[in-house]
Amino acid sequence: MRNFVAKRMSARARLAAGAGSAFGVALLVAACSTGSSGTAAAGSSSPAGASSSSAAAGGSGSTVITTVSSSAGTFLANSSGHAVYLWTKDSNGMSACSGACAGAWPPVTTTGTVTASGEAKSSDLSTITRSDGTKQVTYDGHPLYFFSGDSGPGMASGQGNDGFGAKWWLVSPSGSDVTSAVSAFTKSGSGTSPAPAATPTSSSAGGGWS
């Protein structure tokens, strides 16, 4: 009789233990499922820098080309007042500047629309696709560039530069190159006197680059 009771107790104990194990496994599976879905949600979220990158690019990624003035006349710049240049080595509307050249002369790129203001003509604005897939802004068929040697808005120290084997010039609203000496400028219609023209030195023009 004792053996029979002991056997029945053992069976019940084993059954309880099995139920407990099954319940534990269920809890473990639920926990893993929750963890997996949490990981998937985190992985599907946008990178932390995405919104800040969009903001740096101008919110919607649009680019504005406008005009600025100096004693040498009127020429193109972006909406922040950074001068833009054309390179006489470019041909057939395509950019010949890449690698070290693009590091010294960053292409004017856009991830959205390109619009004109001031005396710039919207009909002359377009884009080309560079080898890295970015869209470079063009004006009257000329790919546009900034100059890394310009310390900020209002500077045009790249004017007349012959780095990388050809001349770099500012761009007039008509699309032609501006060959007059310019080193600084003001916004068109700002009411301030244009900055005096100055011939860039070889160091400021980056003549040492090749």
Short mmCIF file of C-alpha atoms in Angstrom, two decimals:
data_model
loop_
_atom_site.label_atom_id
_atom_site.label_comp_id
_atom_site.label_asym_id
_atom_site.label_seq_id
_atom_site.Cartn_x
_atom_site.Cartn_y
_atom_site.Cartn_z
CA MET A 1 0.00 0.00 0.00
CA ARG A 2 2.79 2.38 0.87
CA ASN A 3 4.52 1.54 -2.40
CA PHE A 4 1.28 2.25 -4.31
CA VAL A 5 0.84 5.67 -2.57
CA ALA A 6 4.46 6.49 -3.18
CA LYS A 7 4.09 5.61 -6.85
CA ARG A 8 0.94 7.73 -7.15
CA MET A 9 2.71 10.66 -5.43
CA SER A 10 5.70 10.26 -7.75
CA ALA A 11 3.42 10.31 -10.78
CA ARG A 12 1.68 13.43 -9.55
CA ALA A 13 5.01 15.07 -8.80
CA ARG A 14 6.29 14.21 -12.24
CA LEU A 15 3.10 15.58 -13.81
CA ALA A 16 3.38 18.82 -11.82
CA ALA A 17 7.01 19.11 -12.72
CA GLY A 18 6.22 18.59 -16.38
CA ALA A 19 3.47 21.21 -16.29
CA GLY A 20 5.84 23.61 -14.57
CA SER A 21 8.50 22.98 -17.20
CA ALA A 22 6.00 23.54 -20.00
CA PHE A 23 4.89 26.77 -18.35
CA GLY A 24 8.50 27.84 -17.98
CA VAL A 25 9.18 27.10 -21.64
CA ALA A 26 6.10 29.11 -22.62
CA LEU A 27 7.33 32.05 -20.55
CA LEU A 28 10.78 31.75 -22.12
CA VAL A 29 9.32 31.70 -25.64
CA ALA A 30 7.17 34.74 -24.86
CA ALA A 31 10.15 36.60 -23.49
CA CYS A 32 12.24 35.75 -26.56
CA SER A 33 9.42 36.83 -28.87
CA THR A 34 9.13 40.15 -27.06
CA GLY A 35 12.88 40.65 -27.24
CA SER A 36 12.96 39.81 -30.95
CA SER A 37 10.15 42.18 -31.82
CA GLY A 38 11.83 44.90 -29.77
CA THR A 39 15.09 44.35 -31.64
CA ALA A 40 13.32 44.40 -34.99
CA ALA A 41 11.59 47.63 -34.10
CA ALA A 42 14.86 49.21 -33.10
CA GLY A 43 16.50 48.03 -36.31
CA SER A 44 13.72 49.45 -38.45
CA SER A 45 13.93 52.92 -36.93
CA SER A 46 15.78 55.70 -38.78
CA PRO A 47 19.43 56.34 -37.88
CA ALA A 48 19.89 59.06 -35.27
CA GLY A 49 21.74 61.31 -37.71
CA ALA A 50 19.16 61.11 -40.50
CA SER A 51 17.03 64.04 -39.39
CA SER A 52 20.03 66.22 -38.62
CA SER A 53 21.52 65.42 -42.03
CA SER A 54 18.28 66.46 -43.70
CA ALA A 55 18.26 69.67 -41.72
CA ALA A 56 21.86 70.41 -42.72
CA ALA A 57 20.92 69.86 -46.34
CA GLY A 58 18.18 72.45 -46.06
CA GLY A 59 15.24 70.52 -44.68
CA SER A 60 13.71 69.26 -47.91
CA GLY A 61 17.11 68.98 -49.56
CA SER A 62 16.34 71.81 -52.00
CA THR A 63 19.12 74.09 -53.30
CA VAL A 64 18.84 77.77 -54.18
CA ILE A 65 21.21 79.50 -56.60
CA THR A 66 21.14 83.28 -56.32
CA THR A 67 23.31 86.25 -57.29
CA VAL A 68 25.81 88.40 -55.39
CA SER A 69 27.79 91.51 -56.35
CA SER A 70 31.32 92.86 -56.31
CA SER A 71 33.03 95.74 -58.05
CA ALA A 72 33.67 93.29 -60.89
CA GLY A 73 29.95 92.68 -61.43
CA THR A 74 27.28 90.15 -60.50
CA PHE A 75 27.80 86.40 -60.24
CA LEU A 76 26.29 83.25 -58.75
CA ALA A 77 26.35 81.97 -55.17
CA ASN A 78 24.17 79.73 -53.02
CA SER A 79 21.55 81.07 -50.62
CA SER A 80 24.11 81.16 -47.78
CA GLY A 81 26.39 83.48 -49.76
CA HIS A 82 29.03 80.93 -50.74
CA ALA A 83 30.47 81.59 -54.20
CA VAL A 84 30.08 78.90 -56.84
CA TYR A 85 32.50 78.29 -59.70
CA LEU A 86 32.76 76.60 -63.08
CA TRP A 87 35.83 74.68 -64.27
CA THR A 88 37.05 75.17 -67.81
CA LYS A 89 38.25 71.56 -67.98
CA ASP A 90 34.65 70.27 -67.85
CA SER A 91 33.10 69.51 -71.23
CA ASN A 92 29.82 68.29 -72.71
CA GLY A 93 28.02 69.27 -69.51
CA MET A 94 29.84 66.61 -67.46
CA SER A 95 32.19 66.98 -64.51
CA ALA A 96 35.87 66.05 -64.91
CA CYS A 97 36.56 66.79 -61.23
CA SER A 98 36.73 63.82 -58.86
CA GLY A 99 38.97 62.40 -56.13
CA ALA A 100 41.40 65.02 -54.78
CA CYS A 101 39.93 67.61 -57.13
CA ALA A 102 36.45 67.14 -55.65
CA GLY A 103 37.97 67.39 -52.18
CA ALA A 104 39.42 70.83 -52.97
CA TRP A 105 36.44 71.87 -55.12
CA PRO A 106 33.32 70.22 -53.63
CA PRO A 107 30.54 69.86 -56.21
CA VAL A 108 27.36 71.82 -55.53
CA THR A 109 24.91 68.97 -54.93
CA THR A 110 21.23 68.66 -54.14
CA THR A 111 18.82 65.99 -52.91
CA GLY A 112 15.73 67.94 -53.90
CA THR A 113 14.67 70.72 -56.22
CA VAL A 114 16.94 73.47 -57.52
CA THR A 115 15.51 76.97 -57.66
CA ALA A 116 16.79 80.35 -58.79
CA SER A 117 16.56 83.73 -57.10
CA GLY A 118 18.01 87.17 -57.73
CA GLU A 119 19.24 87.45 -61.31
CA ALA A 120 19.84 83.71 -61.67
CA LYS A 121 17.66 82.06 -64.32
CA SER A 122 15.66 78.97 -63.39
CA SER A 123 15.70 77.87 -67.05
CA ASP A 124 19.50 77.57 -66.88
CA LEU A 125 19.47 75.36 -63.78
CA SER A 126 19.66 71.58 -64.05
CA THR A 127 21.47 68.61 -62.51
CA ILE A 128 23.76 65.81 -63.64
CA THR A 129 24.42 62.48 -61.92
CA ARG A 130 27.99 62.00 -60.71
CA SER A 131 29.77 58.66 -60.60
CA ASP A 132 28.90 58.28 -56.90
CA GLY A 133 25.20 58.77 -57.61
CA THR A 134 24.89 62.29 -56.19
CA LYS A 135 23.12 65.02 -58.14
CA GLN A 136 25.37 67.94 -59.06
CA VAL A 137 23.82 71.30 -59.88
CA THR A 138 24.61 72.80 -63.29
CA TYR A 139 24.02 76.27 -64.69
CA ASP A 140 23.82 76.87 -68.43
CA GLY A 141 25.44 73.45 -68.84
CA HIS A 142 28.33 74.15 -66.43
CA PRO A 143 28.69 71.85 -63.38
CA LEU A 144 29.00 74.08 -60.31
CA TYR A 145 31.53 73.83 -57.47
CA PHE A 146 32.41 75.44 -54.16
CA PHE A 147 36.04 76.17 -53.21
CA SER A 148 37.36 74.68 -49.98
CA GLY A 149 39.72 77.63 -49.61
CA ASP A 150 36.84 80.09 -49.19
CA SER A 151 36.63 80.65 -45.44
CA GLY A 152 32.93 81.51 -45.51
CA PRO A 153 30.16 83.51 -47.18
CA GLY A 154 31.32 86.58 -49.13
CA MET A 155 34.66 85.02 -50.11
CA ALA A 156 35.85 84.23 -53.65
CA SER A 157 39.49 83.31 -53.15
CA GLY A 158 39.19 80.56 -55.75
CA GLN A 159 38.71 83.07 -58.58
CA GLY A 160 41.36 82.60 -61.26
CA ASN A 161 42.70 79.41 -59.67
CA ASP A 162 44.44 77.08 -62.14
CA GLY A 163 44.66 74.08 -59.80
CA PHE A 164 44.24 70.61 -61.33
CA GLY A 165 45.22 71.79 -64.78
CA ALA A 166 42.57 74.35 -65.77
CA LYS A 167 41.06 77.66 -64.70
CA TRP A 168 38.26 78.08 -62.18
CA TRP A 169 35.99 81.08 -62.64
CA LEU A 170 32.96 82.62 -61.01
CA VAL A 171 29.75 82.38 -63.07
CA SER A 172 27.70 85.29 -64.35
CA PRO A 173 23.87 85.18 -64.49
CA SER A 174 24.18 84.73 -68.25
CA GLY A 175 26.17 81.53 -67.70
CA SER A 176 29.51 82.87 -68.91
CA ASP A 177 32.68 82.85 -66.84
CA VAL A 178 33.68 85.95 -64.89
CA THR A 179 37.40 86.52 -65.43
CA SER A 180 37.79 89.79 -63.53
CA ALA A 181 39.75 89.76 -60.28
CA VAL A 182 37.45 89.14 -57.28
CA SER A 183 38.26 88.01 -53.76
CA ALA A 184 35.20 89.16 -51.79
CA PHE A 185 31.63 90.29 -52.46
CA THR A 186 28.31 91.36 -50.95
CA LYS A 187 24.74 90.23 -51.50
CA SER A 188 23.05 91.79 -54.50
CA GLY A 189 20.76 94.63 -53.51
CA SER A 190 22.02 94.64 -49.92
CA GLY A 191 22.66 98.36 -50.06
CA THR A 192 26.23 97.99 -48.85
CA SER A 193 29.25 98.96 -50.88
CA PRO A 194 30.81 96.12 -52.85
CA ALA A 195 34.03 94.81 -51.43
CA PRO A 196 37.12 95.98 -53.36
CA ALA A 197 38.44 93.58 -55.94
CA ALA A 198 41.79 91.97 -55.33
CA THR A 199 43.92 89.60 -57.33
CA PRO A 200 44.15 86.21 -55.56
CA THR A 201 47.65 85.21 -54.55
CA SER A 202 49.00 81.83 -55.56
CA SER A 203 48.60 80.56 -51.99
CA SER A 204 44.97 81.65 -51.63
CA ALA A 205 44.15 80.41 -55.12
CA GLY A 206 45.53 76.99 -54.37
CA GLY A 207 48.08 77.14 -57.19
CA GLY A 208 50.16 74.51 -55.45
CA TRP A 209 47.56 71.79 -56.12
CA SER A 210 47.92 69.60 -59.13
#
